[in-house]
Coordinates of C-alpha atoms and ligand atoms in Angstrom, one line a residue:
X1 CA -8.1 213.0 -65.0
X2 CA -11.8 212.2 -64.4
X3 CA -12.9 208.1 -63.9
X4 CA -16.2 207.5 -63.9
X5 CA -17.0 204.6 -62.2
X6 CA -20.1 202.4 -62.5
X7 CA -20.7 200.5 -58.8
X8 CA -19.8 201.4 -55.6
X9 CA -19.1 197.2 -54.5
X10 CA -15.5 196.6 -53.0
X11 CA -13.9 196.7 -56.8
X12 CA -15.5 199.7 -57.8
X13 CA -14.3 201.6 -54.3
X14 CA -11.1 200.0 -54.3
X15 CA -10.8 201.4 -57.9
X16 CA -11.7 204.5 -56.9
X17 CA -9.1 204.2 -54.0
X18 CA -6.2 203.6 -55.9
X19 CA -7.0 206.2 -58.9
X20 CA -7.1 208.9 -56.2
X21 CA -3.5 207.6 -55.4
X22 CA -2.1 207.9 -58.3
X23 CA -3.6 211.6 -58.5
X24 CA -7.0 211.1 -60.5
X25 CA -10.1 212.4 -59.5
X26 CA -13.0 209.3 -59.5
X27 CA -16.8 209.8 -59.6
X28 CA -18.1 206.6 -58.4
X29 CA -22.2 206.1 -59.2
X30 CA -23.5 203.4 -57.4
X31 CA -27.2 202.2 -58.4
X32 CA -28.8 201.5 -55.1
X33 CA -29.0 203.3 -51.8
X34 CA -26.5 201.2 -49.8
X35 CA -22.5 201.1 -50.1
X36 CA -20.5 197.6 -50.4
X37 CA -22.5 195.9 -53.3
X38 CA -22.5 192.3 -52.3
X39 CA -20.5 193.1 -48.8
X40 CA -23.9 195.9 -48.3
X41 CA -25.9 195.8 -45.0
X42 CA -28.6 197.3 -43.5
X43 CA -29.9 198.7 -39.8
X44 CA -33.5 196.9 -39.0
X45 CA -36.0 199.4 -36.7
X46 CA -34.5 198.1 -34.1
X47 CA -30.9 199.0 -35.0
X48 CA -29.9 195.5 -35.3
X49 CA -27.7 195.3 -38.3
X50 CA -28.0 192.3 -41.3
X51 CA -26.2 192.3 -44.2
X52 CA -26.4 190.5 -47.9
X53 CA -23.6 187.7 -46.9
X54 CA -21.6 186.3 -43.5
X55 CA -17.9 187.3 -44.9
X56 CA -14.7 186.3 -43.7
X57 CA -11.8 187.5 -44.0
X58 CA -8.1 185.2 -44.4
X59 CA -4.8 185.8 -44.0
X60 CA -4.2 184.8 -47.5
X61 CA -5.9 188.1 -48.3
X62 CA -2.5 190.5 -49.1
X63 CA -4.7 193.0 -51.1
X64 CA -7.4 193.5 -48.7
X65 CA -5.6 193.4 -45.8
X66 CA -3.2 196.4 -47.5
X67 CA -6.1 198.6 -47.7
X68 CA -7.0 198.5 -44.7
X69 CA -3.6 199.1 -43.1
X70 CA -3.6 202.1 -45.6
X71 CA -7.0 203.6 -44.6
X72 CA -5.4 202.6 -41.2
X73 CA -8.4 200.4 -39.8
X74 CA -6.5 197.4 -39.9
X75 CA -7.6 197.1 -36.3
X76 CA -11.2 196.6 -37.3
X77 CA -10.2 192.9 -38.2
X78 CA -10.6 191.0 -34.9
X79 CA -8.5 187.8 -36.2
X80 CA -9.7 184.5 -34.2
X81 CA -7.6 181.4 -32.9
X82 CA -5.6 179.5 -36.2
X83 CA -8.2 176.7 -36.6
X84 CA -11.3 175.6 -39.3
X85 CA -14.0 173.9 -36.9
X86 CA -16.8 171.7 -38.4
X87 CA -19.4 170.1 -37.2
X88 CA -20.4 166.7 -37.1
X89 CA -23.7 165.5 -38.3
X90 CA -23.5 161.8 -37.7
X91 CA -22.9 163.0 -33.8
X92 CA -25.1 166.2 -33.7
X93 CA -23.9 169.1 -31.2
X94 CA -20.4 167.9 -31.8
X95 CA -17.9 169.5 -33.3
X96 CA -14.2 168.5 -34.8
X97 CA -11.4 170.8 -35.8
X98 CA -8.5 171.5 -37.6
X99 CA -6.2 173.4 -35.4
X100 CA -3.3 175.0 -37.5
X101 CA -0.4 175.1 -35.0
X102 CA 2.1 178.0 -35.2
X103 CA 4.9 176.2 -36.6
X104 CA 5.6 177.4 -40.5
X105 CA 4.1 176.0 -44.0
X106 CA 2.9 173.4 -45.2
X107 CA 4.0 171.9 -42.1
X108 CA 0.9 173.8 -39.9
X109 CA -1.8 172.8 -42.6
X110 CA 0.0 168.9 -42.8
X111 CA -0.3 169.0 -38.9
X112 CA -3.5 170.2 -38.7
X113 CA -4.8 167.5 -40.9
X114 CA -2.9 164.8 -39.4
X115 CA -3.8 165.7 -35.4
X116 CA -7.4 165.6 -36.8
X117 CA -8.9 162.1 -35.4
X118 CA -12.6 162.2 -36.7
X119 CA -13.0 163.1 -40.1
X120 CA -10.2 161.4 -42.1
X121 CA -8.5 157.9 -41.4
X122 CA -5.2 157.9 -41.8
X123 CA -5.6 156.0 -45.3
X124 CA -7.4 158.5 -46.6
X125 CA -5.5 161.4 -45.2
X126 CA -2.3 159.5 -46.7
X127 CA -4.1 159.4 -50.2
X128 CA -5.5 162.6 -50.3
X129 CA -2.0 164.2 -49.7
X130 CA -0.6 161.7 -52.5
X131 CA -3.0 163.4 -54.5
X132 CA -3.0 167.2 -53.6
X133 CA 1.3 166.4 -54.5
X134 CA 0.9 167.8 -58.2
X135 CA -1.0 171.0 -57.2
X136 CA 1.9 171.3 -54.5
X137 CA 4.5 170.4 -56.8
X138 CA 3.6 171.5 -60.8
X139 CA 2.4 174.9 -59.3
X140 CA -0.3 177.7 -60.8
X141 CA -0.2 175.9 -64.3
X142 CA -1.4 172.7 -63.2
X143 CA -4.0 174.4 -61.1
X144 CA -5.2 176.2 -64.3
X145 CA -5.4 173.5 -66.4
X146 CA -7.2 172.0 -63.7
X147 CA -10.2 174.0 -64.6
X148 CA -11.5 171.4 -66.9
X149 CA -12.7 169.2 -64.1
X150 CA -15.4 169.3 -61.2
X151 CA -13.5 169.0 -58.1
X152 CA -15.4 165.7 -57.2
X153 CA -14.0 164.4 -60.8
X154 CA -10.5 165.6 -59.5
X155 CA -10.6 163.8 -56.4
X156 CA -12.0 160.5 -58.5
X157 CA -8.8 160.8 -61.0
X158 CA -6.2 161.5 -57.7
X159 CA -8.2 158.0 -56.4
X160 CA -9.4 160.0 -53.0
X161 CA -11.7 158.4 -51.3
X162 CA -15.4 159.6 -51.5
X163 CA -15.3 160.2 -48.3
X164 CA -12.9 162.5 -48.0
X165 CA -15.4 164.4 -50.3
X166 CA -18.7 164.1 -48.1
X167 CA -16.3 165.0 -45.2
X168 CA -14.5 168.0 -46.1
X169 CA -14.8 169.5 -49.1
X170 CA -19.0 169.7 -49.4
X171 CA -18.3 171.9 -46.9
X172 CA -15.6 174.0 -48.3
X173 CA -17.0 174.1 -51.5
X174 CA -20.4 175.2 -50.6
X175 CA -18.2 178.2 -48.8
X176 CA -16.2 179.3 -51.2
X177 CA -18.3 179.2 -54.0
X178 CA -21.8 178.3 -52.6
X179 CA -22.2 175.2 -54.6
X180 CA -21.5 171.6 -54.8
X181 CA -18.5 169.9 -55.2
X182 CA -20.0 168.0 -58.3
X183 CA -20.3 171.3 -59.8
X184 CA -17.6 173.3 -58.8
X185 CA -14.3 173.7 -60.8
X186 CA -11.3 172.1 -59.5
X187 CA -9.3 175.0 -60.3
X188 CA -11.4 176.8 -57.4
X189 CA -10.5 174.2 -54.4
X190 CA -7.0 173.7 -55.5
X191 CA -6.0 177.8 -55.7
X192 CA -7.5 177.8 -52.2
X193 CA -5.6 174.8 -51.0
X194 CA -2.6 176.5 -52.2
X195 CA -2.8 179.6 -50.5
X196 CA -3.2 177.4 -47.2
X197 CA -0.4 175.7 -47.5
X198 CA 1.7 178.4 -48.9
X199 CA 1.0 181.3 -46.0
X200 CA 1.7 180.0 -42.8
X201 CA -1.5 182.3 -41.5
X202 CA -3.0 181.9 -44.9
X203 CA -6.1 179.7 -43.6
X204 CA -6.4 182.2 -40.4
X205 CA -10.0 183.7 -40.5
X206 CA -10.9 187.3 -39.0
X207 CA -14.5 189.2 -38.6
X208 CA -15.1 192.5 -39.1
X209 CA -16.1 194.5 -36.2
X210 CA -19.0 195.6 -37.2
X211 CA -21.0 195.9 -40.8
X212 CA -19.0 196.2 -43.4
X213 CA -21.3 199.5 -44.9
X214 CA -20.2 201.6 -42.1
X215 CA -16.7 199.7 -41.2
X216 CA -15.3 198.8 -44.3
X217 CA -17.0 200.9 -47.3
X218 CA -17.6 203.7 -45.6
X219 CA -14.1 204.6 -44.8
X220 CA -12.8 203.8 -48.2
X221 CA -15.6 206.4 -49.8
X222 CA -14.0 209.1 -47.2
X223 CA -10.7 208.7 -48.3
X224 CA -11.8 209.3 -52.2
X225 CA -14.1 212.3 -51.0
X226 CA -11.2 214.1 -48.9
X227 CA -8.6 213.6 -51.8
X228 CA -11.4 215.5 -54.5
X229 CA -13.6 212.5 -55.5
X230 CA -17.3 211.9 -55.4
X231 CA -19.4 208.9 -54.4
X232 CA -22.6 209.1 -55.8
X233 CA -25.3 206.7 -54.3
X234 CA -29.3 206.5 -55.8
X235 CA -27.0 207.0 -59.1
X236 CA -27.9 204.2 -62.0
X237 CA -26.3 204.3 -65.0
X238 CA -29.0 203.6 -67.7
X239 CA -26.6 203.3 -70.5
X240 CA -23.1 203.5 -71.9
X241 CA -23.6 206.3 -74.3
X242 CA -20.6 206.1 -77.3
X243 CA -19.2 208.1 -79.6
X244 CA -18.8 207.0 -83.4
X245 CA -15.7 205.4 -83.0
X246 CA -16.8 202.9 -81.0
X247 CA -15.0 204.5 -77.3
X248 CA -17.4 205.8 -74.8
X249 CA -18.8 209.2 -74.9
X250 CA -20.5 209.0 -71.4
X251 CA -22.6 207.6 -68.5
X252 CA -26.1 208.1 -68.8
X253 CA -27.6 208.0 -65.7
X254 CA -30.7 207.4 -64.6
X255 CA -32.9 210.2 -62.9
X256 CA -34.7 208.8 -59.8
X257 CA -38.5 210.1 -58.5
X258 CA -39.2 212.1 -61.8
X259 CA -35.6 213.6 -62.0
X260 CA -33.9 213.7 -65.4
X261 CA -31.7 211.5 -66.8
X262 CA -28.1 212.9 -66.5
X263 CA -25.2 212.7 -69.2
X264 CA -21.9 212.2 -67.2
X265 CA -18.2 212.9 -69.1
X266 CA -14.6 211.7 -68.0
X267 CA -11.5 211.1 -69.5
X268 CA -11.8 207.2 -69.0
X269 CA -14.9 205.3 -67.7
X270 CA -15.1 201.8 -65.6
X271 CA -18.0 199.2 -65.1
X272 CA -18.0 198.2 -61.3
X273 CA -21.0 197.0 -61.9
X274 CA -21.3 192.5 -61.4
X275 CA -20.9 190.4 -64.9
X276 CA -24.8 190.3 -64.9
X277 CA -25.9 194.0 -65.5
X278 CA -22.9 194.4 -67.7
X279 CA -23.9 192.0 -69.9
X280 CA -27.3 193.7 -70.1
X281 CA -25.3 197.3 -70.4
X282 CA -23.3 196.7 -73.4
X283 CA -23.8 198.3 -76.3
X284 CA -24.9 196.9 -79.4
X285 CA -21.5 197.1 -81.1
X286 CA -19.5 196.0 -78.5
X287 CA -22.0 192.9 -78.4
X288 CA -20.5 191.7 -81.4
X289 CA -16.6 192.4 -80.3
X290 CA -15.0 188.7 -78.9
X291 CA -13.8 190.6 -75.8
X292 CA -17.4 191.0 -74.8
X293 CA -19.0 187.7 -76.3
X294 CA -17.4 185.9 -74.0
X295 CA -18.9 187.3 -71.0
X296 CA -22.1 185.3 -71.7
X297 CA -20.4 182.5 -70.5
X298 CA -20.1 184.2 -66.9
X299 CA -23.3 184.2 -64.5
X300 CA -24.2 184.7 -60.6
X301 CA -25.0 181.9 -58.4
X302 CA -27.7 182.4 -56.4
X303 CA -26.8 182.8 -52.5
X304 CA -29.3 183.1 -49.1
X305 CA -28.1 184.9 -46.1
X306 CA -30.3 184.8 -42.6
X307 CA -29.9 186.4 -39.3
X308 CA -32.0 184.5 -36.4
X309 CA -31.7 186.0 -33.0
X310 CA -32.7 183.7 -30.1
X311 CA -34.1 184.4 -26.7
X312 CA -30.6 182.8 -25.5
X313 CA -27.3 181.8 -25.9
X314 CA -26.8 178.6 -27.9
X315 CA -22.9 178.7 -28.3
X316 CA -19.9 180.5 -26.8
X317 CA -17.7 179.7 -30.2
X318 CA -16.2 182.4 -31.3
X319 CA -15.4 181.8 -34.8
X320 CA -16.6 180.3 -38.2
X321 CA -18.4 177.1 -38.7
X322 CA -18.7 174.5 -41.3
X323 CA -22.3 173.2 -40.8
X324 CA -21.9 170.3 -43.1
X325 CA -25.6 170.6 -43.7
X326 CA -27.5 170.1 -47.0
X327 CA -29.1 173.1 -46.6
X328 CA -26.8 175.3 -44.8
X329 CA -22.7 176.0 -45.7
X330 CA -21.0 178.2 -43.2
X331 CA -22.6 180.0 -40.0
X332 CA -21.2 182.2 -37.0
X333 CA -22.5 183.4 -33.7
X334 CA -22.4 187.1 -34.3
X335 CA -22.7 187.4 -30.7
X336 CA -19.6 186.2 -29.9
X337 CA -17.6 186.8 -32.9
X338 CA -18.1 190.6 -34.0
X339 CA -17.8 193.1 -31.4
X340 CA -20.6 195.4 -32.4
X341 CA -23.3 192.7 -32.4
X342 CA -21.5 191.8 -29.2
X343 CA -24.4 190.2 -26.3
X344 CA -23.9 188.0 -23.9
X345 CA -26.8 187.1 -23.6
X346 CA -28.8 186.3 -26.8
X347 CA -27.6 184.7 -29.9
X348 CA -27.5 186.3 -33.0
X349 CA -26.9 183.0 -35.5
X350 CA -25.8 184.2 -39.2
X351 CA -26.0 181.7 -41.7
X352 CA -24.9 181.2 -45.6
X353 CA -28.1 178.7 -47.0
X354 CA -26.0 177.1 -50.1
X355 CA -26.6 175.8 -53.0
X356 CA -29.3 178.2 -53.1
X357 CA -31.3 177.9 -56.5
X358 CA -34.7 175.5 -55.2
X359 CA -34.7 177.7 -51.9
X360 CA -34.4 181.4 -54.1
X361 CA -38.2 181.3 -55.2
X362 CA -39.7 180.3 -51.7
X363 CA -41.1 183.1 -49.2
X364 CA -38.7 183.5 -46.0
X365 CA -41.3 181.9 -43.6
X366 CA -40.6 179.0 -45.3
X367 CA -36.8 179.5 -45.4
X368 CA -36.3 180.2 -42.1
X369 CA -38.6 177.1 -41.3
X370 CA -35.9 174.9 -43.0
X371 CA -33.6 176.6 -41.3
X372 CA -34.8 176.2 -37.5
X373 CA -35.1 172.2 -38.4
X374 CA -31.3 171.6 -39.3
X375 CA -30.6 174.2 -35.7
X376 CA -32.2 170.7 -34.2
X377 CA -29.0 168.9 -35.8
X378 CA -26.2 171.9 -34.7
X379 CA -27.8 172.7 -31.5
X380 CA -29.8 169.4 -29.9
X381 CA -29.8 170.8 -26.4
X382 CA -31.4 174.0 -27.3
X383 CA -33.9 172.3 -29.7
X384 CA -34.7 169.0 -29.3
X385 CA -36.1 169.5 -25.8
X386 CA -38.9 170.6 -23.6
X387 CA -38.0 174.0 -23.4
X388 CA -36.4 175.2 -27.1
X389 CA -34.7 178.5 -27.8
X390 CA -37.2 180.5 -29.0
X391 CA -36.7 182.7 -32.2
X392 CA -37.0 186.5 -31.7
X393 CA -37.1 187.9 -35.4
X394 CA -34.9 187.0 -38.4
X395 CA -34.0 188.5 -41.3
X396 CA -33.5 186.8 -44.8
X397 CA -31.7 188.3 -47.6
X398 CA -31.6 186.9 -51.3
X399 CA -29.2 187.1 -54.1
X400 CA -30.3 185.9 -56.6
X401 CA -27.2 186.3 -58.8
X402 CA -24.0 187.1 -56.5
X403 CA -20.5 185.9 -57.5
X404 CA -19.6 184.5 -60.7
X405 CA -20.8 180.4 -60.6
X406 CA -17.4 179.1 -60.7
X407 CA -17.9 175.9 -62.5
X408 CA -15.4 174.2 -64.9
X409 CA -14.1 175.8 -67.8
X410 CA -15.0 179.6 -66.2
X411 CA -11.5 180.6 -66.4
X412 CA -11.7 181.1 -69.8
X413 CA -14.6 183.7 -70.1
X414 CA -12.8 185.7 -67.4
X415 CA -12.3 189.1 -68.8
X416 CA -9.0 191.0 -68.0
X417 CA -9.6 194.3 -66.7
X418 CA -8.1 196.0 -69.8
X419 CA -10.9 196.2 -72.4
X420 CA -10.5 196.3 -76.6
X421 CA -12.3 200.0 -76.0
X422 CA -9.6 202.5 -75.3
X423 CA -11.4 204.5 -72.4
X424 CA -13.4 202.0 -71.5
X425 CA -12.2 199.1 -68.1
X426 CA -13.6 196.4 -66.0
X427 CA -13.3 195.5 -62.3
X428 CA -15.1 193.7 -60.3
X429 CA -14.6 190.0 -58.7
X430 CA -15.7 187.9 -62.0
X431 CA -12.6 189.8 -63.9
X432 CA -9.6 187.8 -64.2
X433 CA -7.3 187.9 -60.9
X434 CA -6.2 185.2 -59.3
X435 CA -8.3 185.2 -56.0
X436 CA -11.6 184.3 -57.3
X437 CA -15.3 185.6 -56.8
X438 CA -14.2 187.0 -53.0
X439 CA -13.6 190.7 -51.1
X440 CA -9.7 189.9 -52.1
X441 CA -10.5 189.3 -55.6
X442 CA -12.3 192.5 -55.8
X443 CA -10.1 194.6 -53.9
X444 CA -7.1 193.3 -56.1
X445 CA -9.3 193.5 -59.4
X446 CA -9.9 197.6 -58.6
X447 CA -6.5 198.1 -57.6
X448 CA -5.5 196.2 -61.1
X449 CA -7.9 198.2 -63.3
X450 CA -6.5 201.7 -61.4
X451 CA -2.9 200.7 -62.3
X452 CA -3.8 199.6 -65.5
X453 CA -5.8 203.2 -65.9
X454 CA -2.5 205.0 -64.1
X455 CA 0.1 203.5 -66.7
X456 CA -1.9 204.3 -69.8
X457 CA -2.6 207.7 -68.5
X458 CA -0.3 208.8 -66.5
X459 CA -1.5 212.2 -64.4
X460 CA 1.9 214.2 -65.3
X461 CA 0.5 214.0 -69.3
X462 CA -2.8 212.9 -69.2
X463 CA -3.1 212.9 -73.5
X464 CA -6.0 213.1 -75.8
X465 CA -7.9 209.3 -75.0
X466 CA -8.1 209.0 -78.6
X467 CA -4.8 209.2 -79.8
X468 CA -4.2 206.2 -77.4
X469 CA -3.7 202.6 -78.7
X470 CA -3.5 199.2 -76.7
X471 CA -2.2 196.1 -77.4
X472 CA -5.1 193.4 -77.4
X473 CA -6.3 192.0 -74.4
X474 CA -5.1 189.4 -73.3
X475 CA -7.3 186.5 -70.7
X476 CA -4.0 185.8 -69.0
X477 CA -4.4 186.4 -64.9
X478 CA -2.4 189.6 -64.2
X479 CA -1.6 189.2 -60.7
Ligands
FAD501 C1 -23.6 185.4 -49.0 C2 -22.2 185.9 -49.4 C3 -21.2 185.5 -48.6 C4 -19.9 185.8 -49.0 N1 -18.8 185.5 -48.2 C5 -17.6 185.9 -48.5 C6 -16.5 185.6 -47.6 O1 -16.7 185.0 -46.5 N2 -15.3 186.0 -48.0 C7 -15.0 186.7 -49.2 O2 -13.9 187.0 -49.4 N3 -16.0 186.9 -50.0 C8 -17.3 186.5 -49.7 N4 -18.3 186.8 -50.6 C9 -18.0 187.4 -51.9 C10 -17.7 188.9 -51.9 O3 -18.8 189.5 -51.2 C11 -17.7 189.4 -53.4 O4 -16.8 188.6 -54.1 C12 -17.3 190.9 -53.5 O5 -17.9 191.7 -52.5 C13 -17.7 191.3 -54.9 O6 -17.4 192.7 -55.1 P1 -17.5 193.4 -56.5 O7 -17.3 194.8 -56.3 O8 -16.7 192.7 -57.5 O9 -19.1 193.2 -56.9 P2 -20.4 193.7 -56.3 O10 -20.3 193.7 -54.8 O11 -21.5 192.9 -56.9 O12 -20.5 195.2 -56.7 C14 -21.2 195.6 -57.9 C15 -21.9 197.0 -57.6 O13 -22.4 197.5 -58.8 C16 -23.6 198.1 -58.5 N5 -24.4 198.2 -59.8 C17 -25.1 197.3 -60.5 N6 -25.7 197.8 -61.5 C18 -25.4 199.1 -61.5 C19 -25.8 200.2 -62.3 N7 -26.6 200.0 -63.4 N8 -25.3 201.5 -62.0 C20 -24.5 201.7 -60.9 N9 -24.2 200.6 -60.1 C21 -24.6 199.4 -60.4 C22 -24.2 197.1 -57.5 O14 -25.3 197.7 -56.8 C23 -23.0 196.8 -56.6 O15 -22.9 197.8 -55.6 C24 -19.6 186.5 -50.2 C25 -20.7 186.9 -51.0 C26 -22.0 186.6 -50.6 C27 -23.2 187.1 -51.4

């Protein structure tokens, strides 16, 4: 059966991935010139690569990391040591960390915390376990229900102290979601927390070895293409074209550099594509449909990413840090921590600038000004001095709308990837699965809407579309 697919982000390819599986043939049209959506990346003139966001990968990642064992480049993860490191801005260049030992969970998360000496007294580590004990205890339904609060508003009605907030969880928040922990959704820190502490190596962090375009995307679009499936790039669909029952007739797409526009059919179509274009997709009557409405409560956050590389090298760390900057949320030393940026001589400092919407607008001189001045706080004894690191080029990417803003009461406007439209479906890392606006959570979302596709229509008897009827959708997570 034919699938067109509508973005070629991880969802859409992971889609695509499992449809050819189950014996379908995909046509995947992706907009823009570059694979990977919100993973994409580019090579500068000099062949240095930078991509839209810094991503890590966990070990609480079962979807993603089964994809890759099945396209057999599991070995592209380089996993680094079982720790979360921070640094400290009261005592800038210093750092403090969390080291998970190798013992199972909780009890590696619980002693991580508990070894930890400088961010949490042992009051506040004692209440803020007290607190976490419902999550723990009362399971995914609590967490759910949880979505009504901020997290800050949480950690005020567990009676954590504040500064358990300013501590930690600015920092986490801002990297999970790329906002505040005033404005996140409880829901958010408390599905994360639970992985941790579920998965002895759920809080283990890997980087890819190289851009996740050519390392990641790339291999996923070969698989599809060997097994009789097309990835299309420079493909945009203009328009979902219907028929007069409501189901959709076909993709219009978009002819590029005076080409015509193009009318592709399928037996079943999927939007890829983020909650933001959808919404400006739809058409007309589908507006009106409840399914749909309530994507208009789903938007993208706003997220920076910038690549500075210095004239030397300003860290040996090889792994992810929490900056626990105002400006700035998580950052690496590409240098050290992916092995095709690999030099052991320069730095090659990738950083996530979060919250991002009063820095969007402003030109990239200016950004990467900002930038350099909290480098003073992480690095004193390359910049504070007489003879600073001096900054070779940088590169500065916006989203302006990336991952679905998680704040409270999201959950509901979630959309399952089984639409009211019979041979119509949704991926994509806003639909409802239970890993959140991440690489799992689209991974897991296209693998969802592919099964969903498979057990409607299976290949053996792939029927008439329009003889098929569904039960209605439901916003309850499927996985
Ligand atoms: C700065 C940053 C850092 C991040 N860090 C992490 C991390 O450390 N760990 C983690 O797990 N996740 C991270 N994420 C989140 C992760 O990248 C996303 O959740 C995931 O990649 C989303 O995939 P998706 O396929 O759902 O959506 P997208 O990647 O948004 O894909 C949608 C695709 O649809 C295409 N499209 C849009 N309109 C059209 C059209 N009209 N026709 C055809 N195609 C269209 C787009 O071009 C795009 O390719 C980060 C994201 C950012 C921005």
């Amino acid at each position: 059966m034919r699938v067109a697919i509508a973005g070629a982000g991880l969802a859409g390819l992971s889609c695509a991935k499992y449809l050819t599986d189950a014996g379908h043939t995909p046509i995947v049209l992706e907009s823009r010139d570059v694979l990977g959506g919100l993973v994409a990346a580019w090579k500068d003139s000099d062949g240095d690569w930078y991509e839209t966001g810094l991503h890590a990968f966990f070990g609480a990642y079962p979807n993603m990391l089964q994809l890759l064992k099945e396209l057999g480049i599991e070995d592209r993860l380089q996993w680094k040591e079982h720790t979360l490191i921070f640094n400290q801005p009261d005592k800038p260049g210093t750092l403090s960390r969390f080291d998970v030992p190798d013992i199972p969970s909780p009890f590696n998360v619980i002693a991580s915390i508990l070894r930890n000496k400088d961010m949490l007294t042992w009051e506040q580590k004692i209440r803020f376990a007290v607190g976490l004990l419902p999550a723990v205890v009362r399971g995914q339904k609590y967490v759910e229900d949880m979505d009504k609060y901020s997290f800050l508003e949480w950690l005020k009605r567990q009676g954590v102290d504040e500064r358990v907030t300013s501590d930690v969880f600015i920092a986490a928040c801002k990297a999970l979601t790329f906002i505040n922990p005033d404005e996140v959704s409880a829901t958010i820190l408390l599905t994360a927390l639970n992985r941790f502490l579920q998965e002895r190596y759920g809080s283990k962090i890997a980087f890819l070895d190289g851009s996740p375009t050519e390392r990641l995307c790339s291999p996923i679009v070969d698989y599809i293409t060997e097994r009789g499936g097309e990835v299309r790039l420079n493909a945009p669909l203009k328009e979902i074209l219907l028929n007069a029952d409501g189901t959709v007739k076909g993709y219009l797409i978009r002819g590029l550099n005076g080409a015509e526009d193009e009318v592709l059919t399928a037996d079943v179509y999927v939007s890829a594509m983020s909650v933001d274009p959808l919404k400006v997709m739809l058409p007309k009557p589908w507006k009106l449909m409840e399914f749909f409405k309530k994507l208009e409560g789903l938007e993208g956050v706003p997220v920076i990413n910038l690549h500075l590389w210095f004239d030397r090298k300003l860290t040996e760390i090889d792994h992810l840090l929490f900056s626990r900057s105002p400006l700035l949320s998580v950052y690496a030393d590409m240098s050290n921590t992916c092995r095709e940026y690999a030099n052991p001589n320069r730095s090659m400092l990738e950083l996530v600038l979060a919250p991002a919407k009063d820095w969007i607008a402003k030109s990239d001189e200016e950004i990467v000004a900002a930038t350099l001045a909290e480098l003073e706080k992480l690095f004193p004894d390359h910049f504070g001095g007489d003879n600073p690191a001096t900054l070779l080029k940088s590169h500065v990417v916006k989203t302006p709308r990336s991952v679905y803003k998680a704040t409270p009461g999201r959950e509901q406007y979630r959309p399952a990837q089984v639409t009211p439209i019979a041979n119509f479906y949704l991926a994509g890392s806003y639909t409802m699965q239970r890993y959140l606006g991440s690489m799992e959570g689209a991974v897991l979302s296209g693998k969802l809407t592919a099964q969903a596709i498979s057990e409607a229509l299976p290949v053996a008897n792939s029927s008439n579309l329009q003889t098929l009827t569904r039960p209605p959708a439901t916003n309850a997570a499927t996985a």
